CSV table of C-alpha atoms in Angstrom, one decimal:
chain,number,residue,atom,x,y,z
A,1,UNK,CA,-14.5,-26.1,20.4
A,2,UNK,CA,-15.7,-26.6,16.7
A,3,UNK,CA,-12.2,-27.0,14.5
A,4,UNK,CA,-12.5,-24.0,12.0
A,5,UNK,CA,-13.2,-21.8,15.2
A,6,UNK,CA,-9.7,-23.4,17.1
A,7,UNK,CA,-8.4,-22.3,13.2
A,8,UNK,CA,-9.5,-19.0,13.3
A,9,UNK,CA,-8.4,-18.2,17.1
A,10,UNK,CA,-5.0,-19.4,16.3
A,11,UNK,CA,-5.2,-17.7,13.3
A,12,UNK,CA,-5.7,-14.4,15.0
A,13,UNK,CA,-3.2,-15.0,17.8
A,14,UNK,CA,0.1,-15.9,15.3
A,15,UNK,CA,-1.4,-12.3,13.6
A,16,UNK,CA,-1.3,-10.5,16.7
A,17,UNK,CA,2.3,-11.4,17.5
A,18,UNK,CA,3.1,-11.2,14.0
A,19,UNK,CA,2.3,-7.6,13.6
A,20,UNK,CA,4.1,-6.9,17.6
A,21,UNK,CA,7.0,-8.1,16.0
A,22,UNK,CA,7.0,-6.5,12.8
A,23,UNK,CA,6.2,-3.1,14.4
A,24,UNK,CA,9.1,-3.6,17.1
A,25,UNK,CA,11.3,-4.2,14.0
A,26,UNK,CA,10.4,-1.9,11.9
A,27,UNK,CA,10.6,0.9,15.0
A,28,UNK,CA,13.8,0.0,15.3
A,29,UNK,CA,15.3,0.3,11.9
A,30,UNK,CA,13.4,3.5,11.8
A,31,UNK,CA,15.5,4.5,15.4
A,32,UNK,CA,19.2,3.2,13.8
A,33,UNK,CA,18.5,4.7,10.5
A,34,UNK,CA,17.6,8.5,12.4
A,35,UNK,CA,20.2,8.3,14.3
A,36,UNK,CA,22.8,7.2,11.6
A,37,UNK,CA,22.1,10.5,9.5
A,38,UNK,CA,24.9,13.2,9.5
A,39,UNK,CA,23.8,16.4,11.2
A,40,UNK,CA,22.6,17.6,14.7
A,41,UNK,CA,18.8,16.9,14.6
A,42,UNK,CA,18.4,19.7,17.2
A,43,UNK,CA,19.1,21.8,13.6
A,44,UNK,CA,16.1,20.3,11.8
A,45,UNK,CA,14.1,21.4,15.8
A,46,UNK,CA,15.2,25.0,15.5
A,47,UNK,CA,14.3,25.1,11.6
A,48,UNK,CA,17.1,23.8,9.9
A,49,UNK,CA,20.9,25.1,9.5
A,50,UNK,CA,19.3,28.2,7.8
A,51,UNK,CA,18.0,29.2,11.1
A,52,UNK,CA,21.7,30.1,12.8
A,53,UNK,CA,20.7,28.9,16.0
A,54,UNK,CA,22.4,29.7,19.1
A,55,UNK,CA,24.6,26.3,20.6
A,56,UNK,CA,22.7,28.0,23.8
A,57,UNK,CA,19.3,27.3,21.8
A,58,UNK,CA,20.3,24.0,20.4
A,59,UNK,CA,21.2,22.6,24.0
A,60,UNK,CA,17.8,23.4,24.9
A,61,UNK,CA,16.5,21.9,21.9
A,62,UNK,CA,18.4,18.5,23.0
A,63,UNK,CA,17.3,18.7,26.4
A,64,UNK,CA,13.9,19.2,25.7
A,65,UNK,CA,13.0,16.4,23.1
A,66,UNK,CA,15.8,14.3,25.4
A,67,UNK,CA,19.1,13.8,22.4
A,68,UNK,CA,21.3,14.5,25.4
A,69,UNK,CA,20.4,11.4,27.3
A,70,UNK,CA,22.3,8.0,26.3
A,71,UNK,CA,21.1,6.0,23.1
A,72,UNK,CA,20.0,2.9,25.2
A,73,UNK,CA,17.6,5.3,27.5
A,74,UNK,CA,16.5,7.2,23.8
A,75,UNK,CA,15.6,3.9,22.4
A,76,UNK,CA,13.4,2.7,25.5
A,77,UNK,CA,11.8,6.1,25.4
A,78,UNK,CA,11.1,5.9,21.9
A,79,UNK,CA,9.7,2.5,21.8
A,80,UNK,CA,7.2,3.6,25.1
A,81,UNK,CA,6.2,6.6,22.8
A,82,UNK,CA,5.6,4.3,20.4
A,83,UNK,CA,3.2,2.1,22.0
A,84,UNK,CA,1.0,4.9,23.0
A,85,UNK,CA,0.7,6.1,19.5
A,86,UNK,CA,2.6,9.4,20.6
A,87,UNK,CA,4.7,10.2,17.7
A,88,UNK,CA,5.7,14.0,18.9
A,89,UNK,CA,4.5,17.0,17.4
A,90,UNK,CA,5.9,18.1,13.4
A,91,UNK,CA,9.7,20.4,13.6
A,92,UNK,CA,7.9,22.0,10.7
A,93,UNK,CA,4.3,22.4,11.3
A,94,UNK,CA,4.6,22.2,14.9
A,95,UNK,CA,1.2,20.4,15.0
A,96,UNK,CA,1.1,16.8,16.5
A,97,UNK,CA,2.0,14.3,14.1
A,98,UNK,CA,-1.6,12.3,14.5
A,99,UNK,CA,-3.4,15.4,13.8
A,100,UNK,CA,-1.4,15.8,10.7
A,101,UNK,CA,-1.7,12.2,9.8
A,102,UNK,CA,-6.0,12.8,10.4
A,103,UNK,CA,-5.9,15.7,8.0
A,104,UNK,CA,-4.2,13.6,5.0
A,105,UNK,CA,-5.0,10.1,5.3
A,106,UNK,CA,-8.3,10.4,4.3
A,107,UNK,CA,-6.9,11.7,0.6
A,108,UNK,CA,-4.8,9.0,0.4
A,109,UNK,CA,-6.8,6.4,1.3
A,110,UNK,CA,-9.3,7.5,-0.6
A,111,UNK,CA,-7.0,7.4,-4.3
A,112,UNK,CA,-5.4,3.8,-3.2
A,113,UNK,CA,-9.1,2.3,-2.7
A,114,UNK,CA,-9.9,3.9,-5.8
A,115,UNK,CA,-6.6,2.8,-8.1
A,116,UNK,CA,-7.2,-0.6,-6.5
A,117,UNK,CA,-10.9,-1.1,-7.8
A,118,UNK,CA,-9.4,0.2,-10.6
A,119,UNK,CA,-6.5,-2.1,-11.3
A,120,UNK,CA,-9.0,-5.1,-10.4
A,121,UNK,CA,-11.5,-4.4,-13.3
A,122,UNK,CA,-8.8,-3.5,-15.7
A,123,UNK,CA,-7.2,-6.9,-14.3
A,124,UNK,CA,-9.9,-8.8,-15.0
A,125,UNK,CA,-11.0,-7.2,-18.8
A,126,UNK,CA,-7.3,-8.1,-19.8
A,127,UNK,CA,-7.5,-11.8,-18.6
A,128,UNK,CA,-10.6,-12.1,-20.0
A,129,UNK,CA,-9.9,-10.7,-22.9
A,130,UNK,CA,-6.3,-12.9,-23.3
A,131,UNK,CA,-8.8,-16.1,-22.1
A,132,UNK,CA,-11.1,-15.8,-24.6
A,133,UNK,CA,-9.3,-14.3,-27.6
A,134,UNK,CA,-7.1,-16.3,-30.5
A,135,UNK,CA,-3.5,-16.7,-30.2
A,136,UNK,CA,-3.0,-13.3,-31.7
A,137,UNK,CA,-5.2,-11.3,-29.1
A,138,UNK,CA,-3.5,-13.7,-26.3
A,139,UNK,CA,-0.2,-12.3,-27.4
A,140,UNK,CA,-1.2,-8.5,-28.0
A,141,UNK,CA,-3.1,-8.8,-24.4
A,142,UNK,CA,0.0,-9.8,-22.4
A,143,UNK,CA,2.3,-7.9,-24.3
A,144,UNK,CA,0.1,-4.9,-23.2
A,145,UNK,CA,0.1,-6.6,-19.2
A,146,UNK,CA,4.2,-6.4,-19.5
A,147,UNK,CA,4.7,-3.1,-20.6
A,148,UNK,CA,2.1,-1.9,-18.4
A,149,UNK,CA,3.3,-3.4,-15.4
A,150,UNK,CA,7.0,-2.0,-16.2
A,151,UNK,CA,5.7,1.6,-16.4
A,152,UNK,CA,7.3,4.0,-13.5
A,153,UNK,CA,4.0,5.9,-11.8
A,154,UNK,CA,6.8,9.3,-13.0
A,155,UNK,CA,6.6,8.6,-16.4
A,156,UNK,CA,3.1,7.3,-16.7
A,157,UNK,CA,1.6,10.1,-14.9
A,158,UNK,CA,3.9,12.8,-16.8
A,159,UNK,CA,2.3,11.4,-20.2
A,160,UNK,CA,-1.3,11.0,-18.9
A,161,UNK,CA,-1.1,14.8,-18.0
A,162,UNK,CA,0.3,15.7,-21.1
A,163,UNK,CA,-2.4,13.6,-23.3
A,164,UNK,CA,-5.2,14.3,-20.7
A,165,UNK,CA,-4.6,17.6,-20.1
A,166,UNK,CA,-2.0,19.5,-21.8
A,167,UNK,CA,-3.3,18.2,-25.2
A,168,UNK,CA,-7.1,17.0,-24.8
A,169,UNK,CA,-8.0,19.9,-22.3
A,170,UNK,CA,-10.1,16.9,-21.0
A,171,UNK,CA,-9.4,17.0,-17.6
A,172,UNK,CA,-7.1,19.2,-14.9
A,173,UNK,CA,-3.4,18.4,-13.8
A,174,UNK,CA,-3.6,19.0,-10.6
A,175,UNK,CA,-5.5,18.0,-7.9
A,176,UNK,CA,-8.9,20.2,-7.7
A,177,UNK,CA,-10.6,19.0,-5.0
A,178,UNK,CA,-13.3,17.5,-7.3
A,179,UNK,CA,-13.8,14.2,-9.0
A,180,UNK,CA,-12.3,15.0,-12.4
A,181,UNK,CA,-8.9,15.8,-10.1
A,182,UNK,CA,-8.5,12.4,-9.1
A,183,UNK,CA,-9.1,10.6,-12.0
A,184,UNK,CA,-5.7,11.0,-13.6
A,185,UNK,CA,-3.8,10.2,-10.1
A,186,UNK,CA,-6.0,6.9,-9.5
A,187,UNK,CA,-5.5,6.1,-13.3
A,188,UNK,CA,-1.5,6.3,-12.5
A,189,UNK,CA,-1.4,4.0,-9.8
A,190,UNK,CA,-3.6,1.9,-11.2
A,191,UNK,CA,-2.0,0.7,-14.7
A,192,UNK,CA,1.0,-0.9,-13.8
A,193,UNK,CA,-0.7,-2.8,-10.9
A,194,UNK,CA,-3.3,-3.8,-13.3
A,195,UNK,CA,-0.8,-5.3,-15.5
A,196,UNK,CA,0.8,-7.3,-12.7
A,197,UNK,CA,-2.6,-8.6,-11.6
A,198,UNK,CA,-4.0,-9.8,-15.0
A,199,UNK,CA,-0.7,-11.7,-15.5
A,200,UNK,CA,-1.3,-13.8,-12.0
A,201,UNK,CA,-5.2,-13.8,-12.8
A,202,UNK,CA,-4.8,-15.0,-16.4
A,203,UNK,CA,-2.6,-17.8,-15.6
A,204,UNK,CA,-4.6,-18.8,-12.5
A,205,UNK,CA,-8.0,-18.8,-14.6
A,206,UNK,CA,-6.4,-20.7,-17.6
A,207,UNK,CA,-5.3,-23.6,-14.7
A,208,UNK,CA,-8.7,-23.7,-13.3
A,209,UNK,CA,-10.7,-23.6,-16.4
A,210,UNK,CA,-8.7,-26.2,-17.3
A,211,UNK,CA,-8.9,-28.5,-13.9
A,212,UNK,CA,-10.7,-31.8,-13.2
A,213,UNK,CA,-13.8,-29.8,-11.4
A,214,UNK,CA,-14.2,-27.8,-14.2
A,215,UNK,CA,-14.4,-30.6,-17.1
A,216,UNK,CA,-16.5,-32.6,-14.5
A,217,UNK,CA,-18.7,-30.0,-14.2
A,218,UNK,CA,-18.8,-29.6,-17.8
A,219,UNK,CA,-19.5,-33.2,-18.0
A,220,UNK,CA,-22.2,-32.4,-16.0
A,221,UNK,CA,-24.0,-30.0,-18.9
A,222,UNK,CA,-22.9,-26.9,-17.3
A,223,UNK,CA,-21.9,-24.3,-19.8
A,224,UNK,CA,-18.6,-22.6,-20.1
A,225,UNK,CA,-20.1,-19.2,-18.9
A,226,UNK,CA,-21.6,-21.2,-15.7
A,227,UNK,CA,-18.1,-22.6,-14.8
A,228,UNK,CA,-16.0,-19.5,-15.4
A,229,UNK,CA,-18.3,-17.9,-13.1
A,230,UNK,CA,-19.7,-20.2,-10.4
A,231,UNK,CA,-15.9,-21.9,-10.2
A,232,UNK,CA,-13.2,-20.8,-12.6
A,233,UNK,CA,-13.6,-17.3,-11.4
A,234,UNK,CA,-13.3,-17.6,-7.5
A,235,UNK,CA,-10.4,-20.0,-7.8
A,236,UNK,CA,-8.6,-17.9,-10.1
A,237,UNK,CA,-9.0,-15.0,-7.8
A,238,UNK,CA,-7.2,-16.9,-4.8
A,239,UNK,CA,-3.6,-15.7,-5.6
A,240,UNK,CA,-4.8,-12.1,-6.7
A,241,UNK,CA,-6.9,-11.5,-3.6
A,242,UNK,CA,-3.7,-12.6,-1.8
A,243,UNK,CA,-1.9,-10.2,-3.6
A,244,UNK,CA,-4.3,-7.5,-3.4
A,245,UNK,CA,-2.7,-6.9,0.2
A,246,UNK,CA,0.4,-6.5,-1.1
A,247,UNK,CA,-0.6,-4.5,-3.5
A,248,UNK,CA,-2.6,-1.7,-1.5
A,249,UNK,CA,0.5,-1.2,0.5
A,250,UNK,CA,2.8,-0.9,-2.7
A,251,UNK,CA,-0.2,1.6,-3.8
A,252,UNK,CA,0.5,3.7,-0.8
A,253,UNK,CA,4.0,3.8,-1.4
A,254,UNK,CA,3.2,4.7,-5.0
A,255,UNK,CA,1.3,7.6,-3.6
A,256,UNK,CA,4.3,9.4,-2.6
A,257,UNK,CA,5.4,9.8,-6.7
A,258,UNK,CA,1.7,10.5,-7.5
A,259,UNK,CA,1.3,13.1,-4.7
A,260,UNK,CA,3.8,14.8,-5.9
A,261,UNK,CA,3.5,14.5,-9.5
A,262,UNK,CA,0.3,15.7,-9.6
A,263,UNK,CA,0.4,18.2,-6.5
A,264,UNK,CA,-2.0,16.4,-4.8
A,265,UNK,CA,-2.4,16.8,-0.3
A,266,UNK,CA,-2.0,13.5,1.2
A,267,UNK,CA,0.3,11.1,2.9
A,268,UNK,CA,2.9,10.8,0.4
A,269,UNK,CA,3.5,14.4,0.0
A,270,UNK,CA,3.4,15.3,3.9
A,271,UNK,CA,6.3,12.3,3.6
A,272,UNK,CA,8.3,13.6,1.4
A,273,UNK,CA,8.8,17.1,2.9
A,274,UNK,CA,9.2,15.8,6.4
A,275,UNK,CA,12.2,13.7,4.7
A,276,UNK,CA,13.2,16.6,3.3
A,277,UNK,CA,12.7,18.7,6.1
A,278,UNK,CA,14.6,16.1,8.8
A,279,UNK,CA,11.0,16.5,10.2
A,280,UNK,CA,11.9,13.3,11.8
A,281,UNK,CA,9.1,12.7,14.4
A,282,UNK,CA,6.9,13.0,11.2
A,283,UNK,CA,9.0,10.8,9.3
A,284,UNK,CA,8.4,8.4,12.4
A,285,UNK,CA,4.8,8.3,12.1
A,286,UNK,CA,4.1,8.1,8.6
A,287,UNK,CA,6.4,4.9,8.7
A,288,UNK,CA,4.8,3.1,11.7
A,289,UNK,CA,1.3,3.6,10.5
A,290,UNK,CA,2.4,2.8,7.2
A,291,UNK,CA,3.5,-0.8,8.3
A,292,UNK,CA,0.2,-0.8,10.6
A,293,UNK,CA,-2.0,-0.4,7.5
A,294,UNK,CA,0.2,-2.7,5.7
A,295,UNK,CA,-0.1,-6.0,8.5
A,296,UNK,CA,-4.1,-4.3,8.7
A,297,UNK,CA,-4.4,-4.8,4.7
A,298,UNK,CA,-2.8,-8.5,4.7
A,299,UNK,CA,-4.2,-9.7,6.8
A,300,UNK,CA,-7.9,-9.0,5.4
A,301,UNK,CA,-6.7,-9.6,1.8
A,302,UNK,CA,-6.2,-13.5,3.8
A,303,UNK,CA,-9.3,-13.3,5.9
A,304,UNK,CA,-10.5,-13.3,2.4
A,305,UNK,CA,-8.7,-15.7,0.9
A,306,UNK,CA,-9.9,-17.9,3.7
A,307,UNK,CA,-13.7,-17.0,3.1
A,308,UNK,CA,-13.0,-17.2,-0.4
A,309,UNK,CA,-11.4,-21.4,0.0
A,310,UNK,CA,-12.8,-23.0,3.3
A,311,UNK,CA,-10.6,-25.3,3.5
A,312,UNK,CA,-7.9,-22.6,4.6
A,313,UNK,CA,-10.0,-22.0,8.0
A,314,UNK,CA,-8.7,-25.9,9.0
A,315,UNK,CA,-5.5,-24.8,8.8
């Protein structure tokens, strides 16, 4: 078998365990941490304390979703549950919790692939910008990448709506259901990852504009504007595709503020009233998919990075 092919199966196989792992673990935090809360989550079943259930009611509530059976036997259950992607249906809604998840994922997923095309071109104005300008723009520019990347998505998007739309009339608060709607929410979660990304790109591209390849190639008679783009470019994006997974998963938990800052359906917001809510077998789902989309996202920001350096796929 041809060596980048052995490099890619073994590739996929230490993923695939990888990600059985991480899911095991993070199922289990998820189990300790449910059962650790104060409170009878039969309560949260029959509606909350609010509801002045019956102990008659909340015994069948326990036998039913089985609380009454020992922790060790909850846990197996749970983890089998698990496996088959059966998460239960919503205390709240009572819907099941992948119909739910169908019926707002889309909205999120749609805003994080947006904010993340967004944070990349902004990432790479700014450290082109900062490559190309004096000492004076060089500073300005990553004085602009700090505070940019140290902005909370709650105060960002509170000022954006008050510039945007309370003052300028320019464009709505909430969400609308049309493009204009998302343009502020995107623009939130996009800033501060911007920031972080031009600092990583703007260090990586001064290194390899700076390498032996690219004063050889200069040697050569290349231009500058060849280099950067045929070999300064690609190599400088190495560490920012790698952190690109990273960074759509911190986008997703950025779209639980973001949601809910700008009233906006979608992952983030069906999360944060099924926490508030106990809603826990919603609570459950949200997280395991969440860490499936996160090992999903990694490992094609490094199916990347390999495409992107060759030399990875001997590895």
């Amino acid at each position: 078998m041809p060596r980048r092919a052995l490099g890619s199966l073994r590739w996929l196989a230490r993923h695939a365990l990888g990600a059985v792992v991480v899911l095991w673990l993070v199922a289990t935090a998820i189990f300790l941490g449910i059962r650790a809360i104060p409170g009878d989550p039969a309560e949260a079943i029959m509606g909350g304390p609010g509801s002045q259930a019956s102990e008659e009611a909340l015994a069948a509530a326990r036998a039913q979703h089985g609380l009454d059976r020992p922790l060790g036997v909850q846990y197996l259950i749970f983890l089998g549950n698990i496996a088959r992607l059966d998460f239960g249906s919503s205390y709240a809604l009572r819907t099941p919790v992948t119909e739910v998840m169908g019926d707002v994922l889309p909205a999120t997923l749609r805003l994080a692939v947006i904010a993340l095309v967004l944070a990349w071109g902004l990432a790479l104005g700014f450290a082109l910008v900062s490559l190309r300008a004096g000492a004076i723009g060089r500073h300005v520019s990553t004085l602009l990448e700090v505070v940019a990347a140290a902005v909370p998505h709650f105060w960002l998007g509170s000022v954006l709506i008050l510039i945007f739309s309370s003052a300028l009339g320019w464009l709505p608060s909430v969400d609308n259901g049309t493009t204009a709607g998302l343009i502020l929410p995107a623009a939130t979660l996009a800033l501060p990852l911007a920031g972080f990304l031009a600092q990583v790109m703007r260090d990586s591209l001064t290194t390899a504009m700076g390498s032996e390849f690219a004063l050889a190639a200069r040697a050569r008679g290349a231009s500058r504007s060849s280099v950067f783009w045929r070999h300064g470019l690609r190599h400088a994006s190495l560490p920012a595709v790698n952190l690109s997974g990273w960074a759509f998963s911190s986008l997703l938990s950025g779209a639980v503020v973001v949601e809910a800052v700008f009233a906006r359906p979608g992952l983030g917001r069906a999360l944060l009233s099924a926490v508030l809510s106990r809603d826990i077998p919603m609570v459950t789902g949200i997280a395991i998919f969440s860490a499936l989309i996160y090992i999903v996202v990694m490992a094609l920001a490094e199916a990347a990075e390999r495409a992107l350096d060759p030399e990875r796929s001997h590895a």
